[in-house]
Coordinates of C-alpha atoms in Angstrom, one line a residue:
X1351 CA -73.1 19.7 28.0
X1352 CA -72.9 20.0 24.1
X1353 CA -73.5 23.8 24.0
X1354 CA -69.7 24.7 25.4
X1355 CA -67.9 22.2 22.3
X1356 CA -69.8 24.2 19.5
X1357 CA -67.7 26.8 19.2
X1358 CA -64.7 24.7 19.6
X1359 CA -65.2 22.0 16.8
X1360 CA -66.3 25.1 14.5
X1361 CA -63.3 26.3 14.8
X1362 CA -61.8 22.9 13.7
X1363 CA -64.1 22.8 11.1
X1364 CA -62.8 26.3 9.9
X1365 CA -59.5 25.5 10.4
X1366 CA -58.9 22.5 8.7
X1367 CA -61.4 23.2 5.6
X1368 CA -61.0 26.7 4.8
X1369 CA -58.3 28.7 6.4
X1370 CA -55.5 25.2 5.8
X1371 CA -56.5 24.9 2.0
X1372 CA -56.0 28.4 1.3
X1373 CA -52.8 29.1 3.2
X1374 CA -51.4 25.5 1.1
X1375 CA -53.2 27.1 -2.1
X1376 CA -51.7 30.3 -1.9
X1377 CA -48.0 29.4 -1.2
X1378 CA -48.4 26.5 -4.4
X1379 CA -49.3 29.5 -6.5
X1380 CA -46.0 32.2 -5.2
X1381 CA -44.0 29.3 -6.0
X1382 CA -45.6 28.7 -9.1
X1383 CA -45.3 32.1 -10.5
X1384 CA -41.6 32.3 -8.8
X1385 CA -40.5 28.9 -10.6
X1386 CA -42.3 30.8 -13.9
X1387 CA -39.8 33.7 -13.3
X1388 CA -36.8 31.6 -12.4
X1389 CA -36.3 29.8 -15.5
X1390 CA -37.2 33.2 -17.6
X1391 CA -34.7 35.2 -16.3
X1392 CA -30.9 34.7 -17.2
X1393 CA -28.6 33.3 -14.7
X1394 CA -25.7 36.2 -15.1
X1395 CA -28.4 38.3 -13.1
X1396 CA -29.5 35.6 -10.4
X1397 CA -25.9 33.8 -9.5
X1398 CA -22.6 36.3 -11.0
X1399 CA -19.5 35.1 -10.5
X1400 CA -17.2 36.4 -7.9
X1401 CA -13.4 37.0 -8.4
X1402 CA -11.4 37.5 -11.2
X1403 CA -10.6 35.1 -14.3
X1404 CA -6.9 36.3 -14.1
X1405 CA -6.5 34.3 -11.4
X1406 CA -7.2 30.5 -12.3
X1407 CA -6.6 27.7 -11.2
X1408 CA -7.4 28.9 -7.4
X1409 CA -5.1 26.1 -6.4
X1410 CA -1.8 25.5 -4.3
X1411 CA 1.5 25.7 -5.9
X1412 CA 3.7 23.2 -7.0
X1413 CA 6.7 24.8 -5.0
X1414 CA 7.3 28.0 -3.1
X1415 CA 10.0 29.2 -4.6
X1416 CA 8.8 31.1 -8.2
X1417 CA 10.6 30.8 -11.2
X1418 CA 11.8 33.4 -13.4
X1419 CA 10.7 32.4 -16.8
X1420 CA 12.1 36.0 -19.2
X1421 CA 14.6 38.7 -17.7
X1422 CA 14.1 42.1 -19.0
X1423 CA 15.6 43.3 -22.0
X1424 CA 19.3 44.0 -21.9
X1425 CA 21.0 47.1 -23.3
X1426 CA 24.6 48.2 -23.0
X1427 CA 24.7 51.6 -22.4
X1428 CA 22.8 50.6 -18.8
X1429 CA 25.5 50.1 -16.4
X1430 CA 26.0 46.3 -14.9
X1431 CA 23.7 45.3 -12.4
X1432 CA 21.5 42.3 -11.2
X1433 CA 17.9 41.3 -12.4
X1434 CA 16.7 39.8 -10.1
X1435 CA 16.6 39.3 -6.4
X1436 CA 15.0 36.5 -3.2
X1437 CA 13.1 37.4 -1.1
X1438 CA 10.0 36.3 1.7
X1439 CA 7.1 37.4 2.7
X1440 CA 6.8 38.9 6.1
X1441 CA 3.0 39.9 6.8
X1442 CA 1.2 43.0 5.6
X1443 CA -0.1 46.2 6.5
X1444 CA -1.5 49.3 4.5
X1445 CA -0.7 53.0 3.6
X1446 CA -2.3 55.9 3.1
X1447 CA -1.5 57.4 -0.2
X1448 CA -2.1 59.9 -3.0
X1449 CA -3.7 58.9 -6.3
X1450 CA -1.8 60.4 -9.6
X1451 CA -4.0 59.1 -12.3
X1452 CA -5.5 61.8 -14.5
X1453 CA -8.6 61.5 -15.2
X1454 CA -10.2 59.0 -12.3
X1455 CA -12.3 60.4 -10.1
X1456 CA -9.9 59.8 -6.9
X1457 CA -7.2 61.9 -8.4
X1458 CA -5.7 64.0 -5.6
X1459 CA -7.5 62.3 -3.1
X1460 CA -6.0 60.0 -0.3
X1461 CA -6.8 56.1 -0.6
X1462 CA -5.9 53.4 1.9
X1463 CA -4.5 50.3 0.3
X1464 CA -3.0 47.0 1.6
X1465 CA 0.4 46.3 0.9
X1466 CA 3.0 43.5 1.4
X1467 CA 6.4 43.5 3.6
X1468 CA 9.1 41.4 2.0
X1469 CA 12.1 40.4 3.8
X1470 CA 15.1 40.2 0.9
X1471 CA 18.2 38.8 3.1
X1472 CA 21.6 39.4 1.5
X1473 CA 23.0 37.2 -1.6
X1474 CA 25.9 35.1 -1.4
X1475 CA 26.9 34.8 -5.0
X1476 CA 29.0 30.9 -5.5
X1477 CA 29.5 30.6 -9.7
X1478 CA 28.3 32.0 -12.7
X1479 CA 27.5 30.0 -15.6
X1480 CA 27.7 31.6 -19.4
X1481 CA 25.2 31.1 -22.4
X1482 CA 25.6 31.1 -25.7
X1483 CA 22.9 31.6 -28.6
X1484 CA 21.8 29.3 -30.8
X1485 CA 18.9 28.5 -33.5
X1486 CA 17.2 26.7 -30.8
X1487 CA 17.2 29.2 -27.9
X1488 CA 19.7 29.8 -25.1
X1489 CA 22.4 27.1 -24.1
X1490 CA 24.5 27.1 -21.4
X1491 CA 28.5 27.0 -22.1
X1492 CA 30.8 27.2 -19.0
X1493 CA 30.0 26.8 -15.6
X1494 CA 32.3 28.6 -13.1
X1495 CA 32.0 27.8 -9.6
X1496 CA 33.8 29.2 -6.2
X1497 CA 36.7 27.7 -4.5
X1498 CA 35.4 29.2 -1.2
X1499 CA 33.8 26.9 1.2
X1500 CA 30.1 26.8 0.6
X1501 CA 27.9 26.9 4.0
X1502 CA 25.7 23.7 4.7
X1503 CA 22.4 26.2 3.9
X1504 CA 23.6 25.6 0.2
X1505 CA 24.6 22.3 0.3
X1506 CA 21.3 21.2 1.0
X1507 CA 20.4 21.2 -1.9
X1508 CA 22.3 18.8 -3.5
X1509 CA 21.0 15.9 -0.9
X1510 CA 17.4 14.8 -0.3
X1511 CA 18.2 13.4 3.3
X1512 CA 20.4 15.8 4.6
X1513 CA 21.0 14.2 8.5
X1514 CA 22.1 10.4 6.4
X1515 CA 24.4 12.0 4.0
X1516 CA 27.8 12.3 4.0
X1517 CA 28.4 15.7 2.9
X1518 CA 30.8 15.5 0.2
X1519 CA 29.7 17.9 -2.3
X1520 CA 32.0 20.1 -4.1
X1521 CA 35.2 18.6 -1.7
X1522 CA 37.2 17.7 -4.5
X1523 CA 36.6 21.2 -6.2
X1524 CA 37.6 22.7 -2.7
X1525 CA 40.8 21.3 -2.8
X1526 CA 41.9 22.7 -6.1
X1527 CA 41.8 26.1 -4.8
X1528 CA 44.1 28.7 -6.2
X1529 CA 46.1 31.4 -5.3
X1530 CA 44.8 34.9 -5.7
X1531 CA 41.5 35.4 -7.0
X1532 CA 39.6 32.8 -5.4
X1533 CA 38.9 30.5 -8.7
X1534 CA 39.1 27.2 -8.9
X1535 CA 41.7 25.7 -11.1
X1536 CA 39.0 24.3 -13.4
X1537 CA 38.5 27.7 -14.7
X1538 CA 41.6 28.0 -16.6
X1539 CA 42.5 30.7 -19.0
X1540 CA 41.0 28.6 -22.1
X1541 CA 37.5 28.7 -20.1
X1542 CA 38.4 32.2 -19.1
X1543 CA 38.7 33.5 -22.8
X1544 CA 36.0 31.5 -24.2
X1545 CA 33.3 33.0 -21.4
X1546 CA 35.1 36.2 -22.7
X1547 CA 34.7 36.1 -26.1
X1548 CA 31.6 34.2 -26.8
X1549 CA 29.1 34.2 -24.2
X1550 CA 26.8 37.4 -24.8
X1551 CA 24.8 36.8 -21.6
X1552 CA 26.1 35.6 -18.2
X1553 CA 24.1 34.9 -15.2
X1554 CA 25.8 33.9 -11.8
X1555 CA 24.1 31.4 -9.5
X1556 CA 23.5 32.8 -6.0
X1557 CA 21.7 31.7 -3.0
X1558 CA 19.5 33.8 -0.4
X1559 CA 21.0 33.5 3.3
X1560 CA 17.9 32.1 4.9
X1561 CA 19.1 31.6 7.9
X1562 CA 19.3 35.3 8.3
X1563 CA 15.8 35.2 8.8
X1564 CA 13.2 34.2 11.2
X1565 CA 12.0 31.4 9.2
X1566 CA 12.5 27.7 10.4
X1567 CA 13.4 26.3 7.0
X1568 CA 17.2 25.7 6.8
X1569 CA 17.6 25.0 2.9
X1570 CA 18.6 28.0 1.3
X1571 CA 16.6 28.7 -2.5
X1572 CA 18.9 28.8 -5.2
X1573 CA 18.5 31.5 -8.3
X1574 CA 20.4 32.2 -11.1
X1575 CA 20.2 36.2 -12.1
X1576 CA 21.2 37.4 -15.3
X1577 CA 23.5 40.2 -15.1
X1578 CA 22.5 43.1 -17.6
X1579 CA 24.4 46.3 -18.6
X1580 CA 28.0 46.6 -20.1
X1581 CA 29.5 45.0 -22.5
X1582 CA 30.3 41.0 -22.3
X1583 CA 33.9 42.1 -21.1
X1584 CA 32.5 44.2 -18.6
X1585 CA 30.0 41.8 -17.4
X1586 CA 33.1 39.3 -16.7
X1587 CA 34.7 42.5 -14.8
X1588 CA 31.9 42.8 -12.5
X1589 CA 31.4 39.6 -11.4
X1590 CA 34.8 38.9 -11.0
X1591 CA 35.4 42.1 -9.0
X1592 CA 32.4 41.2 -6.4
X1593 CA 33.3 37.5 -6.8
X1594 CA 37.0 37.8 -5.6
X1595 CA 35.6 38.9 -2.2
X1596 CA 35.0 36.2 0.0
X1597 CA 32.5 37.4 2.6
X1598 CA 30.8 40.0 -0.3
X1599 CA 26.9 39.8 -0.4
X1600 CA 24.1 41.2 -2.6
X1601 CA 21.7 43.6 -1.0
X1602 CA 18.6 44.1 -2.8
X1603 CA 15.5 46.4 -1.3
X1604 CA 12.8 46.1 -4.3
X1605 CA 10.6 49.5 -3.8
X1606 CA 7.4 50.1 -5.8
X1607 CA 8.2 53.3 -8.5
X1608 CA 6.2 56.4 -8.8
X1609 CA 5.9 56.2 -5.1

């Protein structure tokens, strides 16, 4: 009855005193020599960062709507245009196109790259305010503001519960209106020369007509867009020529260049 348990308690024997150890052994010592390695080597080659420095803080942004912190550089032989435009972000897609860049090895050739569709809804243009310079920087010196009714995306803006307010914003300056160029009658021709004579830059406060989009927000953003080219007596003709019509809007389609 022994004979048939002999070779089945030698191979516990083997097991547990010989093959065990050196399975236990061996592993200690890989890990050993690994840990040796590990602490040599430099952690640039075992964990490199991923992404771009540029781009901190990775975080979410105080508000949505960006803020234009330098306009570009104004000359007066340019003719008078806008700086700036609003617009949203509708989704993306890509495009096939041709690298022009001497030199790189993908010149000539045909790259797919992602790109971003933005939605820029007309601009209702409702005042324009006019800065002078001083030793300190930029200050604002006459504020000029529409007699037209302004629509209830604009007014928002002025009211933090929208649904409990009363709505009363800029009534009193609507009832000043004036004949004729649309101006209310705190503009008079004091304010008019004084813009005229010594504001250099002028920028006109305009709002984006949100709800000429798809988006469920109601509250239009607000910008104010420095107007560059001319001289300062032409910059007062070309807003006053655009802002004498009621129902005129601002159409901006930004397009990449070299394109």
């Amino acid at each position: 009855n022994a004979c048939p348990m002999v070779p089945f308690n030698f191979f516990f024997f083997f097991f547990f005193f010989f093959y065990l150890p050196g399975r236990i052994f061996k592993k200690f010592f890989n890990s050993l020599i690994q840990f040796q390695f590990y602490i040599m080597a430099h952690r640039k080659y075992e964990a490199p960062r991923h992404g771009s420095l540029g781009f901190l803080p990775k975080k979410r942004c105080r508000r949505g709507k960006g803020k234009i912190k330098s306009f570009p550089k104004d000359f007066e032989k340019q003719t008078c245009h806008l700086t700036a435009s609003i617009g949203f972000k509708a989704g993306m897609t890509h495009v096939v196109r041709t690298v022009d860049k001497f030199g790189s090895k993908l010149h000539g050739k045909d790259v797919v790259e992602a790109v971003t569709v933005i939605e820029t809804p007309p601009l209702q243009i409702v005042g324009f305010v006019g800065y002078i310079k001083t030793p300190k920087g930029l200050r604002s010196f006459r504020t000029v503001w529409s007699s037209i009714t302004f629509p209830d995306e604009f007014k928002r803006n002025f009211y933090k519960n929208w649904y409990k307010s009363k709505k009363k914003a800029f009534r009193k300056k609507q009832k000043t209106e004036t004949e004729g160029d649309g101006f209310s009658i705190i503009e008079n021709q004091k304010t008019k020369f004084q813009i005229k004579k010594f504001c250099p830059i002028i920028r006109c406060i305009a709002f984006s007509k949100i709800s000429k989009t798809g988006l469920k927000q109601k509250k239009a953003p607000v910008l104010e867009i420095q107007i560059n080219g001319g001289t300062t007596e032409q910059k007062n003709k070309f807003y006053r020529k655009n802002f004498s019509k009621r129902s005129f809007y601002f159409r901006y389609i930004p397009i990449t260049r070299n394109y």
